[in-house]
JSON list of C-alpha atoms in Angstrom, two decimals:
[
{"chain": "A", "resi": 1, "resn": "UNK", "atom": "CA", "xyz": [13.07, -1.23, 57.33]},
{"chain": "A", "resi": 2, "resn": "UNK", "atom": "CA", "xyz": [16.17, 1.00, 56.57]},
{"chain": "A", "resi": 3, "resn": "UNK", "atom": "CA", "xyz": [16.29, 0.06, 53.46]},
{"chain": "A", "resi": 4, "resn": "UNK", "atom": "CA", "xyz": [12.91, 1.70, 52.37]},
{"chain": "A", "resi": 5, "resn": "UNK", "atom": "CA", "xyz": [14.28, 4.93, 54.56]},
{"chain": "A", "resi": 6, "resn": "UNK", "atom": "CA", "xyz": [17.51, 5.05, 52.31]},
{"chain": "A", "resi": 7, "resn": "UNK", "atom": "CA", "xyz": [15.75, 4.51, 49.23]},
{"chain": "A", "resi": 8, "resn": "UNK", "atom": "CA", "xyz": [13.30, 7.37, 50.22]},
{"chain": "A", "resi": 9, "resn": "UNK", "atom": "CA", "xyz": [16.28, 9.22, 51.45]},
{"chain": "A", "resi": 10, "resn": "UNK", "atom": "CA", "xyz": [17.67, 8.80, 48.04]},
{"chain": "A", "resi": 11, "resn": "UNK", "atom": "CA", "xyz": [14.76, 9.77, 46.22]},
{"chain": "A", "resi": 12, "resn": "UNK", "atom": "CA", "xyz": [14.30, 12.77, 47.40]},
{"chain": "A", "resi": 13, "resn": "UNK", "atom": "CA", "xyz": [18.17, 14.08, 47.00]},
{"chain": "A", "resi": 14, "resn": "UNK", "atom": "CA", "xyz": [17.53, 13.12, 43.17]},
{"chain": "A", "resi": 15, "resn": "UNK", "atom": "CA", "xyz": [14.36, 14.82, 43.26]},
{"chain": "A", "resi": 16, "resn": "UNK", "atom": "CA", "xyz": [16.29, 18.09, 44.41]},
{"chain": "A", "resi": 17, "resn": "UNK", "atom": "CA", "xyz": [18.95, 17.65, 42.75]},
{"chain": "A", "resi": 18, "resn": "UNK", "atom": "CA", "xyz": [17.22, 17.40, 39.12]},
{"chain": "A", "resi": 19, "resn": "UNK", "atom": "CA", "xyz": [15.39, 20.34, 39.99]},
{"chain": "A", "resi": 20, "resn": "UNK", "atom": "CA", "xyz": [18.99, 22.13, 39.54]},
{"chain": "A", "resi": 21, "resn": "UNK", "atom": "CA", "xyz": [20.22, 23.74, 37.26]},
{"chain": "A", "resi": 22, "resn": "UNK", "atom": "CA", "xyz": [23.49, 23.98, 38.41]},
{"chain": "A", "resi": 23, "resn": "UNK", "atom": "CA", "xyz": [24.77, 22.03, 42.25]},
{"chain": "A", "resi": 24, "resn": "UNK", "atom": "CA", "xyz": [27.60, 21.66, 44.42]},
{"chain": "A", "resi": 25, "resn": "UNK", "atom": "CA", "xyz": [27.14, 18.36, 47.20]},
{"chain": "A", "resi": 26, "resn": "UNK", "atom": "CA", "xyz": [28.34, 19.13, 50.42]},
{"chain": "A", "resi": 27, "resn": "UNK", "atom": "CA", "xyz": [30.53, 17.09, 52.61]},
{"chain": "A", "resi": 28, "resn": "UNK", "atom": "CA", "xyz": [27.23, 15.81, 54.01]},
{"chain": "A", "resi": 29, "resn": "UNK", "atom": "CA", "xyz": [26.00, 14.92, 51.28]},
{"chain": "A", "resi": 30, "resn": "UNK", "atom": "CA", "xyz": [23.17, 17.76, 50.82]},
{"chain": "A", "resi": 31, "resn": "UNK", "atom": "CA", "xyz": [22.64, 19.09, 47.47]},
{"chain": "A", "resi": 32, "resn": "UNK", "atom": "CA", "xyz": [24.57, 22.63, 48.41]},
{"chain": "A", "resi": 33, "resn": "UNK", "atom": "CA", "xyz": [24.16, 26.33, 46.40]},
{"chain": "A", "resi": 34, "resn": "UNK", "atom": "CA", "xyz": [21.69, 24.78, 44.21]},
{"chain": "A", "resi": 35, "resn": "UNK", "atom": "CA", "xyz": [20.69, 27.19, 41.02]},
{"chain": "A", "resi": 36, "resn": "UNK", "atom": "CA", "xyz": [16.81, 26.05, 39.59]},
{"chain": "A", "resi": 37, "resn": "UNK", "atom": "CA", "xyz": [15.98, 26.51, 35.62]},
{"chain": "A", "resi": 38, "resn": "UNK", "atom": "CA", "xyz": [15.19, 29.91, 35.88]},
{"chain": "A", "resi": 39, "resn": "UNK", "atom": "CA", "xyz": [18.39, 30.90, 37.83]},
{"chain": "A", "resi": 40, "resn": "UNK", "atom": "CA", "xyz": [17.21, 31.64, 40.30]},
{"chain": "A", "resi": 41, "resn": "UNK", "atom": "CA", "xyz": [18.14, 30.70, 43.96]},
{"chain": "A", "resi": 42, "resn": "UNK", "atom": "CA", "xyz": [17.29, 27.92, 45.71]},
{"chain": "A", "resi": 43, "resn": "UNK", "atom": "CA", "xyz": [17.96, 25.20, 49.18]},
{"chain": "A", "resi": 44, "resn": "UNK", "atom": "CA", "xyz": [20.26, 24.42, 51.44]},
{"chain": "A", "resi": 45, "resn": "UNK", "atom": "CA", "xyz": [22.81, 27.91, 50.69]},
{"chain": "A", "resi": 46, "resn": "UNK", "atom": "CA", "xyz": [26.76, 28.20, 51.94]},
{"chain": "A", "resi": 47, "resn": "UNK", "atom": "CA", "xyz": [28.18, 31.58, 50.64]},
{"chain": "A", "resi": 48, "resn": "UNK", "atom": "CA", "xyz": [31.97, 32.28, 50.91]},
{"chain": "A", "resi": 49, "resn": "UNK", "atom": "CA", "xyz": [32.23, 36.18, 51.67]},
{"chain": "A", "resi": 50, "resn": "UNK", "atom": "CA", "xyz": [36.83, 37.07, 50.80]},
{"chain": "A", "resi": 51, "resn": "UNK", "atom": "CA", "xyz": [38.71, 39.66, 53.11]},
{"chain": "A", "resi": 52, "resn": "UNK", "atom": "CA", "xyz": [37.97, 43.24, 51.34]},
{"chain": "A", "resi": 53, "resn": "UNK", "atom": "CA", "xyz": [40.57, 45.95, 53.45]},
{"chain": "A", "resi": 54, "resn": "UNK", "atom": "CA", "xyz": [39.67, 46.02, 56.85]},
{"chain": "A", "resi": 55, "resn": "UNK", "atom": "CA", "xyz": [36.76, 43.62, 57.08]},
{"chain": "A", "resi": 56, "resn": "UNK", "atom": "CA", "xyz": [37.33, 39.50, 57.63]},
{"chain": "A", "resi": 57, "resn": "UNK", "atom": "CA", "xyz": [36.86, 36.49, 55.44]},
{"chain": "A", "resi": 58, "resn": "UNK", "atom": "CA", "xyz": [33.32, 34.86, 56.70]},
{"chain": "A", "resi": 59, "resn": "UNK", "atom": "CA", "xyz": [30.89, 32.41, 55.69]},
{"chain": "A", "resi": 60, "resn": "UNK", "atom": "CA", "xyz": [26.77, 32.50, 55.61]},
{"chain": "A", "resi": 61, "resn": "UNK", "atom": "CA", "xyz": [24.88, 29.60, 55.40]},
{"chain": "A", "resi": 62, "resn": "UNK", "atom": "CA", "xyz": [20.75, 29.12, 55.29]},
{"chain": "A", "resi": 63, "resn": "UNK", "atom": "CA", "xyz": [18.28, 28.79, 52.71]},
{"chain": "A", "resi": 64, "resn": "UNK", "atom": "CA", "xyz": [16.47, 30.68, 49.34]},
{"chain": "A", "resi": 65, "resn": "UNK", "atom": "CA", "xyz": [12.98, 30.23, 48.32]},
{"chain": "A", "resi": 66, "resn": "UNK", "atom": "CA", "xyz": [12.89, 31.25, 44.49]},
{"chain": "A", "resi": 67, "resn": "UNK", "atom": "CA", "xyz": [15.87, 33.19, 45.32]},
{"chain": "A", "resi": 68, "resn": "UNK", "atom": "CA", "xyz": [14.72, 35.42, 48.82]},
{"chain": "A", "resi": 69, "resn": "UNK", "atom": "CA", "xyz": [16.62, 34.57, 52.23]},
{"chain": "A", "resi": 70, "resn": "UNK", "atom": "CA", "xyz": [14.38, 32.93, 54.31]},
{"chain": "A", "resi": 71, "resn": "UNK", "atom": "CA", "xyz": [14.23, 31.78, 57.71]},
{"chain": "A", "resi": 72, "resn": "UNK", "atom": "CA", "xyz": [17.48, 31.34, 60.47]},
{"chain": "A", "resi": 73, "resn": "UNK", "atom": "CA", "xyz": [20.77, 32.70, 58.79]},
{"chain": "A", "resi": 74, "resn": "UNK", "atom": "CA", "xyz": [24.48, 32.41, 60.46]},
{"chain": "A", "resi": 75, "resn": "UNK", "atom": "CA", "xyz": [27.42, 34.00, 59.66]},
{"chain": "A", "resi": 76, "resn": "UNK", "atom": "CA", "xyz": [30.82, 32.99, 60.47]},
{"chain": "A", "resi": 77, "resn": "UNK", "atom": "CA", "xyz": [34.82, 33.07, 60.98]},
{"chain": "A", "resi": 78, "resn": "UNK", "atom": "CA", "xyz": [37.06, 31.21, 58.83]},
{"chain": "A", "resi": 79, "resn": "UNK", "atom": "CA", "xyz": [37.75, 29.64, 63.00]},
{"chain": "A", "resi": 80, "resn": "UNK", "atom": "CA", "xyz": [34.20, 28.52, 62.97]},
{"chain": "A", "resi": 81, "resn": "UNK", "atom": "CA", "xyz": [33.53, 31.22, 65.27]},
{"chain": "A", "resi": 82, "resn": "UNK", "atom": "CA", "xyz": [29.41, 32.35, 65.00]},
{"chain": "A", "resi": 83, "resn": "UNK", "atom": "CA", "xyz": [29.81, 36.18, 64.15]},
{"chain": "A", "resi": 84, "resn": "UNK", "atom": "CA", "xyz": [26.17, 36.83, 63.38]},
{"chain": "A", "resi": 85, "resn": "UNK", "atom": "CA", "xyz": [22.48, 34.61, 63.29]},
{"chain": "A", "resi": 86, "resn": "UNK", "atom": "CA", "xyz": [20.00, 37.04, 60.82]},
{"chain": "A", "resi": 87, "resn": "UNK", "atom": "CA", "xyz": [15.71, 36.02, 60.57]},
{"chain": "A", "resi": 88, "resn": "UNK", "atom": "CA", "xyz": [14.81, 36.57, 56.75]},
{"chain": "A", "resi": 89, "resn": "UNK", "atom": "CA", "xyz": [11.12, 36.35, 54.70]},
{"chain": "A", "resi": 90, "resn": "UNK", "atom": "CA", "xyz": [11.42, 36.35, 51.41]},
{"chain": "A", "resi": 91, "resn": "UNK", "atom": "CA", "xyz": [13.97, 38.57, 52.07]},
{"chain": "A", "resi": 92, "resn": "UNK", "atom": "CA", "xyz": [13.62, 40.87, 54.05]},
{"chain": "A", "resi": 93, "resn": "UNK", "atom": "CA", "xyz": [15.25, 41.03, 57.90]},
{"chain": "A", "resi": 94, "resn": "UNK", "atom": "CA", "xyz": [12.38, 40.55, 60.54]},
{"chain": "A", "resi": 95, "resn": "UNK", "atom": "CA", "xyz": [12.18, 38.61, 64.20]},
{"chain": "A", "resi": 96, "resn": "UNK", "atom": "CA", "xyz": [15.69, 39.43, 65.92]},
{"chain": "A", "resi": 97, "resn": "UNK", "atom": "CA", "xyz": [19.04, 39.28, 64.61]},
{"chain": "A", "resi": 98, "resn": "UNK", "atom": "CA", "xyz": [21.88, 38.68, 67.27]},
{"chain": "A", "resi": 99, "resn": "UNK", "atom": "CA", "xyz": [25.48, 39.66, 66.58]},
{"chain": "A", "resi": 100, "resn": "UNK", "atom": "CA", "xyz": [28.25, 38.51, 68.00]},
{"chain": "A", "resi": 101, "resn": "UNK", "atom": "CA", "xyz": [31.98, 39.10, 68.99]},
{"chain": "A", "resi": 102, "resn": "UNK", "atom": "CA", "xyz": [34.72, 36.15, 69.73]},
{"chain": "A", "resi": 103, "resn": "UNK", "atom": "CA", "xyz": [33.09, 37.95, 73.89]},
{"chain": "A", "resi": 104, "resn": "UNK", "atom": "CA", "xyz": [30.86, 36.15, 73.16]},
{"chain": "A", "resi": 105, "resn": "UNK", "atom": "CA", "xyz": [26.88, 37.85, 72.05]},
{"chain": "A", "resi": 106, "resn": "UNK", "atom": "CA", "xyz": [27.23, 41.51, 71.24]},
{"chain": "A", "resi": 107, "resn": "UNK", "atom": "CA", "xyz": [23.77, 43.03, 70.21]},
{"chain": "A", "resi": 108, "resn": "UNK", "atom": "CA", "xyz": [19.89, 42.01, 69.18]},
{"chain": "A", "resi": 109, "resn": "UNK", "atom": "CA", "xyz": [18.79, 43.44, 66.92]},
{"chain": "A", "resi": 110, "resn": "UNK", "atom": "CA", "xyz": [14.57, 44.18, 66.18]},
{"chain": "A", "resi": 111, "resn": "UNK", "atom": "CA", "xyz": [13.45, 43.95, 63.02]},
{"chain": "A", "resi": 112, "resn": "UNK", "atom": "CA", "xyz": [10.00, 43.86, 61.28]},
{"chain": "A", "resi": 113, "resn": "UNK", "atom": "CA", "xyz": [9.11, 43.08, 57.26]},
{"chain": "A", "resi": 114, "resn": "UNK", "atom": "CA", "xyz": [6.66, 45.05, 55.53]},
{"chain": "A", "resi": 115, "resn": "UNK", "atom": "CA", "xyz": [5.56, 42.64, 52.58]},
{"chain": "A", "resi": 116, "resn": "UNK", "atom": "CA", "xyz": [3.05, 44.13, 50.39]},
{"chain": "A", "resi": 117, "resn": "UNK", "atom": "CA", "xyz": [-0.06, 41.71, 49.87]},
{"chain": "A", "resi": 118, "resn": "UNK", "atom": "CA", "xyz": [0.19, 41.46, 46.21]},
{"chain": "A", "resi": 119, "resn": "UNK", "atom": "CA", "xyz": [3.45, 40.56, 44.54]},
{"chain": "A", "resi": 120, "resn": "UNK", "atom": "CA", "xyz": [2.55, 43.61, 41.32]},
{"chain": "A", "resi": 121, "resn": "UNK", "atom": "CA", "xyz": [1.08, 46.01, 40.96]},
{"chain": "A", "resi": 122, "resn": "UNK", "atom": "CA", "xyz": [-0.06, 48.07, 37.51]},
{"chain": "A", "resi": 123, "resn": "UNK", "atom": "CA", "xyz": [0.66, 51.87, 37.18]},
{"chain": "A", "resi": 124, "resn": "UNK", "atom": "CA", "xyz": [1.16, 54.29, 34.43]},
{"chain": "A", "resi": 125, "resn": "UNK", "atom": "CA", "xyz": [3.86, 55.63, 32.86]},
{"chain": "A", "resi": 126, "resn": "UNK", "atom": "CA", "xyz": [4.02, 58.11, 30.41]},
{"chain": "A", "resi": 127, "resn": "UNK", "atom": "CA", "xyz": [4.87, 57.67, 26.38]},
{"chain": "A", "resi": 128, "resn": "UNK", "atom": "CA", "xyz": [7.90, 59.42, 26.30]},
{"chain": "A", "resi": 129, "resn": "UNK", "atom": "CA", "xyz": [6.91, 59.80, 22.66]},
{"chain": "A", "resi": 130, "resn": "UNK", "atom": "CA", "xyz": [3.74, 61.44, 22.78]},
{"chain": "A", "resi": 131, "resn": "UNK", "atom": "CA", "xyz": [3.65, 62.88, 26.53]},
{"chain": "A", "resi": 132, "resn": "UNK", "atom": "CA", "xyz": [-0.99, 62.56, 25.79]},
{"chain": "A", "resi": 133, "resn": "UNK", "atom": "CA", "xyz": [-1.22, 58.93, 26.40]},
{"chain": "A", "resi": 134, "resn": "UNK", "atom": "CA", "xyz": [0.13, 56.22, 29.32]},
{"chain": "A", "resi": 135, "resn": "UNK", "atom": "CA", "xyz": [1.68, 52.70, 28.84]},
{"chain": "A", "resi": 136, "resn": "UNK", "atom": "CA", "xyz": [0.09, 50.35, 31.47]},
{"chain": "A", "resi": 137, "resn": "UNK", "atom": "CA", "xyz": [3.21, 48.62, 33.02]},
{"chain": "A", "resi": 138, "resn": "UNK", "atom": "CA", "xyz": [3.00, 45.71, 35.43]},
{"chain": "A", "resi": 139, "resn": "UNK", "atom": "CA", "xyz": [5.74, 45.89, 38.57]},
{"chain": "A", "resi": 140, "resn": "UNK", "atom": "CA", "xyz": [7.28, 44.40, 41.46]},
{"chain": "A", "resi": 141, "resn": "UNK", "atom": "CA", "xyz": [6.08, 45.74, 44.21]},
{"chain": "A", "resi": 142, "resn": "UNK", "atom": "CA", "xyz": [9.37, 45.13, 46.80]},
{"chain": "A", "resi": 143, "resn": "UNK", "atom": "CA", "xyz": [8.67, 45.14, 49.85]},
{"chain": "A", "resi": 144, "resn": "UNK", "atom": "CA", "xyz": [10.73, 47.11, 53.50]},
{"chain": "A", "resi": 145, "resn": "UNK", "atom": "CA", "xyz": [12.36, 46.05, 56.78]},
{"chain": "A", "resi": 146, "resn": "UNK", "atom": "CA", "xyz": [12.57, 48.46, 59.38]},
{"chain": "A", "resi": 147, "resn": "UNK", "atom": "CA", "xyz": [13.78, 48.70, 62.71]},
{"chain": "A", "resi": 148, "resn": "UNK", "atom": "CA", "xyz": [10.97, 47.48, 65.05]},
{"chain": "A", "resi": 149, "resn": "UNK", "atom": "CA", "xyz": [11.09, 47.18, 68.94]},
{"chain": "A", "resi": 150, "resn": "UNK", "atom": "CA", "xyz": [13.77, 47.12, 71.23]},
{"chain": "A", "resi": 151, "resn": "UNK", "atom": "CA", "xyz": [17.36, 46.01, 70.62]},
{"chain": "A", "resi": 152, "resn": "UNK", "atom": "CA", "xyz": [19.93, 45.61, 73.18]},
{"chain": "A", "resi": 153, "resn": "UNK", "atom": "CA", "xyz": [23.60, 46.10, 73.45]},
{"chain": "A", "resi": 154, "resn": "UNK", "atom": "CA", "xyz": [25.71, 44.07, 75.86]},
{"chain": "A", "resi": 155, "resn": "UNK", "atom": "CA", "xyz": [29.09, 44.30, 77.54]},
{"chain": "A", "resi": 156, "resn": "UNK", "atom": "CA", "xyz": [31.09, 41.38, 75.86]},
{"chain": "A", "resi": 157, "resn": "UNK", "atom": "CA", "xyz": [31.94, 38.78, 77.94]},
{"chain": "A", "resi": 158, "resn": "UNK", "atom": "CA", "xyz": [28.68, 38.48, 79.90]},
{"chain": "A", "resi": 159, "resn": "UNK", "atom": "CA", "xyz": [25.18, 39.10, 80.58]},
{"chain": "A", "resi": 160, "resn": "UNK", "atom": "CA", "xyz": [25.01, 42.47, 81.52]},
{"chain": "A", "resi": 161, "resn": "UNK", "atom": "CA", "xyz": [23.52, 45.05, 78.90]},
{"chain": "A", "resi": 162, "resn": "UNK", "atom": "CA", "xyz": [24.96, 48.21, 78.21]},
{"chain": "A", "resi": 163, "resn": "UNK", "atom": "CA", "xyz": [22.02, 50.74, 76.45]},
{"chain": "A", "resi": 164, "resn": "UNK", "atom": "CA", "xyz": [18.75, 49.43, 75.56]},
{"chain": "A", "resi": 165, "resn": "UNK", "atom": "CA", "xyz": [17.01, 51.75, 71.90]},
{"chain": "A", "resi": 166, "resn": "UNK", "atom": "CA", "xyz": [13.75, 51.91, 71.48]},
{"chain": "A", "resi": 167, "resn": "UNK", "atom": "CA", "xyz": [12.18, 51.58, 68.01]},
{"chain": "A", "resi": 168, "resn": "UNK", "atom": "CA", "xyz": [8.79, 51.98, 66.43]},
{"chain": "A", "resi": 169, "resn": "UNK", "atom": "CA", "xyz": [8.73, 51.58, 62.12]},
{"chain": "A", "resi": 170, "resn": "UNK", "atom": "CA", "xyz": [12.29, 52.82, 61.40]},
{"chain": "A", "resi": 171, "resn": "UNK", "atom": "CA", "xyz": [11.91, 56.15, 64.11]},
{"chain": "A", "resi": 172, "resn": "UNK", "atom": "CA", "xyz": [13.32, 55.69, 67.18]},
{"chain": "A", "resi": 173, "resn": "UNK", "atom": "CA", "xyz": [11.08, 56.40, 70.56]},
{"chain": "A", "resi": 174, "resn": "UNK", "atom": "CA", "xyz": [12.48, 57.56, 74.38]},
{"chain": "A", "resi": 175, "resn": "UNK", "atom": "CA", "xyz": [12.37, 55.18, 76.32]},
{"chain": "A", "resi": 176, "resn": "UNK", "atom": "CA", "xyz": [10.35, 55.64, 80.46]},
{"chain": "A", "resi": 177, "resn": "UNK", "atom": "CA", "xyz": [12.63, 55.50, 83.46]},
{"chain": "A", "resi": 178, "resn": "UNK", "atom": "CA", "xyz": [11.14, 51.19, 83.92]},
{"chain": "A", "resi": 179, "resn": "UNK", "atom": "CA", "xyz": [13.65, 50.44, 81.14]},
{"chain": "A", "resi": 180, "resn": "UNK", "atom": "CA", "xyz": [16.63, 52.34, 83.30]},
{"chain": "A", "resi": 181, "resn": "UNK", "atom": "CA", "xyz": [15.34, 50.77, 87.35]},
{"chain": "A", "resi": 182, "resn": "UNK", "atom": "CA", "xyz": [18.09, 50.66, 89.54]},
{"chain": "A", "resi": 183, "resn": "UNK", "atom": "CA", "xyz": [20.34, 47.51, 89.10]},
{"chain": "A", "resi": 184, "resn": "UNK", "atom": "CA", "xyz": [19.74, 46.55, 85.48]},
{"chain": "A", "resi": 185, "resn": "UNK", "atom": "CA", "xyz": [23.68, 47.82, 84.88]},
{"chain": "A", "resi": 186, "resn": "UNK", "atom": "CA", "xyz": [21.52, 49.56, 81.50]},
{"chain": "A", "resi": 187, "resn": "UNK", "atom": "CA", "xyz": [22.84, 53.40, 80.89]},
{"chain": "A", "resi": 188, "resn": "UNK", "atom": "CA", "xyz": [20.94, 55.78, 78.69]},
{"chain": "A", "resi": 189, "resn": "UNK", "atom": "CA", "xyz": [23.22, 57.24, 76.19]},
{"chain": "A", "resi": 190, "resn": "UNK", "atom": "CA", "xyz": [23.19, 60.98, 75.44]},
{"chain": "A", "resi": 191, "resn": "UNK", "atom": "CA", "xyz": [19.88, 61.79, 73.64]},
{"chain": "A", "resi": 192, "resn": "UNK", "atom": "CA", "xyz": [18.08, 59.17, 76.52]},
{"chain": "A", "resi": 193, "resn": "UNK", "atom": "CA", "xyz": [19.19, 61.18, 79.09]},
{"chain": "A", "resi": 194, "resn": "UNK", "atom": "CA", "xyz": [17.95, 64.83, 77.26]},
{"chain": "A", "resi": 195, "resn": "UNK", "atom": "CA", "xyz": [14.62, 63.36, 76.30]},
{"chain": "A", "resi": 196, "resn": "UNK", "atom": "CA", "xyz": [14.14, 61.08, 79.63]},
{"chain": "A", "resi": 197, "resn": "UNK", "atom": "CA", "xyz": [17.04, 61.87, 81.64]},
{"chain": "A", "resi": 198, "resn": "UNK", "atom": "CA", "xyz": [18.22, 64.64, 84.02]},
{"chain": "A", "resi": 199, "resn": "UNK", "atom": "CA", "xyz": [14.40, 66.62, 85.87]},
{"chain": "A", "resi": 200, "resn": "UNK", "atom": "CA", "xyz": [14.16, 70.23, 85.44]},
{"chain": "A", "resi": 201, "resn": "UNK", "atom": "CA", "xyz": [16.07, 72.66, 87.60]},
{"chain": "A", "resi": 202, "resn": "UNK", "atom": "CA", "xyz": [14.02, 75.33, 86.75]},
{"chain": "A", "resi": 203, "resn": "UNK", "atom": "CA", "xyz": [10.72, 73.56, 86.85]},
{"chain": "A", "resi": 204, "resn": "UNK", "atom": "CA", "xyz": [11.66, 72.78, 91.13]},
{"chain": "A", "resi": 205, "resn": "UNK", "atom": "CA", "xyz": [12.32, 76.29, 91.61]},
{"chain": "A", "resi": 206, "resn": "UNK", "atom": "CA", "xyz": [9.26, 78.28, 94.03]},
{"chain": "A", "resi": 207, "resn": "UNK", "atom": "CA", "xyz": [7.91, 81.26, 91.32]},
{"chain": "A", "resi": 208, "resn": "UNK", "atom": "CA", "xyz": [8.87, 83.68, 94.52]},
{"chain": "A", "resi": 209, "resn": "UNK", "atom": "CA", "xyz": [12.28, 82.47, 93.69]},
{"chain": "A", "resi": 210, "resn": "UNK", "atom": "CA", "xyz": [12.13, 82.64, 89.84]},
{"chain": "A", "resi": 211, "resn": "UNK", "atom": "CA", "xyz": [10.94, 85.93, 89.71]},
{"chain": "A", "resi": 212, "resn": "UNK", "atom": "CA", "xyz": [13.50, 87.62, 91.88]},
{"chain": "A", "resi": 213, "resn": "UNK", "atom": "CA", "xyz": [16.04, 85.89, 89.48]},
{"chain": "A", "resi": 214, "resn": "UNK", "atom": "CA", "xyz": [13.80, 87.68, 85.89]},
{"chain": "A", "resi": 215, "resn": "UNK", "atom": "CA", "xyz": [14.21, 91.20, 88.75]},
{"chain": "A", "resi": 216, "resn": "UNK", "atom": "CA", "xyz": [17.39, 90.25, 89.66]},
{"chain": "A", "resi": 217, "resn": "UNK", "atom": "CA", "xyz": [19.36, 88.75, 86.64]},
{"chain": "A", "resi": 218, "resn": "UNK", "atom": "CA", "xyz": [22.89, 90.03, 88.47]},
{"chain": "A", "resi": 219, "resn": "UNK", "atom": "CA", "xyz": [22.16, 88.61, 92.20]},
{"chain": "A", "resi": 220, "resn": "UNK", "atom": "CA", "xyz": [22.60, 85.01, 91.77]},
{"chain": "A", "resi": 221, "resn": "UNK", "atom": "CA", "xyz": [24.25, 84.31, 95.30]},
{"chain": "A", "resi": 222, "resn": "UNK", "atom": "CA", "xyz": [20.67, 85.23, 97.94]},
{"chain": "A", "resi": 223, "resn": "UNK", "atom": "CA", "xyz": [19.45, 83.76, 101.89]},
{"chain": "A", "resi": 224, "resn": "UNK", "atom": "CA", "xyz": [15.83, 82.37, 101.39]},
{"chain": "A", "resi": 225, "resn": "UNK", "atom": "CA", "xyz": [13.84, 82.94, 104.61]},
{"chain": "A", "resi": 226, "resn": "UNK", "atom": "CA", "xyz": [12.07, 79.43, 105.32]},
{"chain": "A", "resi": 227, "resn": "UNK", "atom": "CA", "xyz": [10.04, 80.70, 108.05]},
{"chain": "A", "resi": 228, "resn": "UNK", "atom": "CA", "xyz": [12.04, 78.62, 111.43]},
{"chain": "A", "resi": 229, "resn": "UNK", "atom": "CA", "xyz": [13.87, 81.06, 114.06]},
{"chain": "A", "resi": 230, "resn": "UNK", "atom": "CA", "xyz": [17.38, 80.85, 114.92]}
]
């Protein structure tokens, strides 16, 4: 039984390598960094990023399908510490992506990949030699990834949420007060305070007070009678 399993494993490995124009063998004897006959990246990849100025060197691991990132990708520093976990669909960020520092989780992002139903489209292009004629050209339709959902920013080294942002199709929206209930530890930033935070003091004043201030703009200090005696 073990022999059969081993033979199947070897056959699968050789089958994968046969589809690759270039590749290399990893420490676990798996096929890595496969480029097929059409020049497209396929299967498991390990990508080394050298240090550039203040950006430290890092390593990415994940899978390609027809030259596009697919599924979970992870990024590590040279010490092996996890820096990022990103999810992809057809090369576009989709779902929850997490980013880390040495101390722990730093932020959590939410993305939505919008992928065209048809991969290619036909468009009419003006003939440069004859402005009155058009030529039909087949072009690839590109998808796009949007910030969509809740983004959370954490206190490194703990699970305490510092700030929450909300997005809908790439546009940031104001949070409701439910996002900032007591005891959550969530703080509003300046933009959120303007949108949902401090109450409007002018709207809280009685009508008579507003009329008095309007009639006597220079007299801000006065005493109001409320009907009580003494």
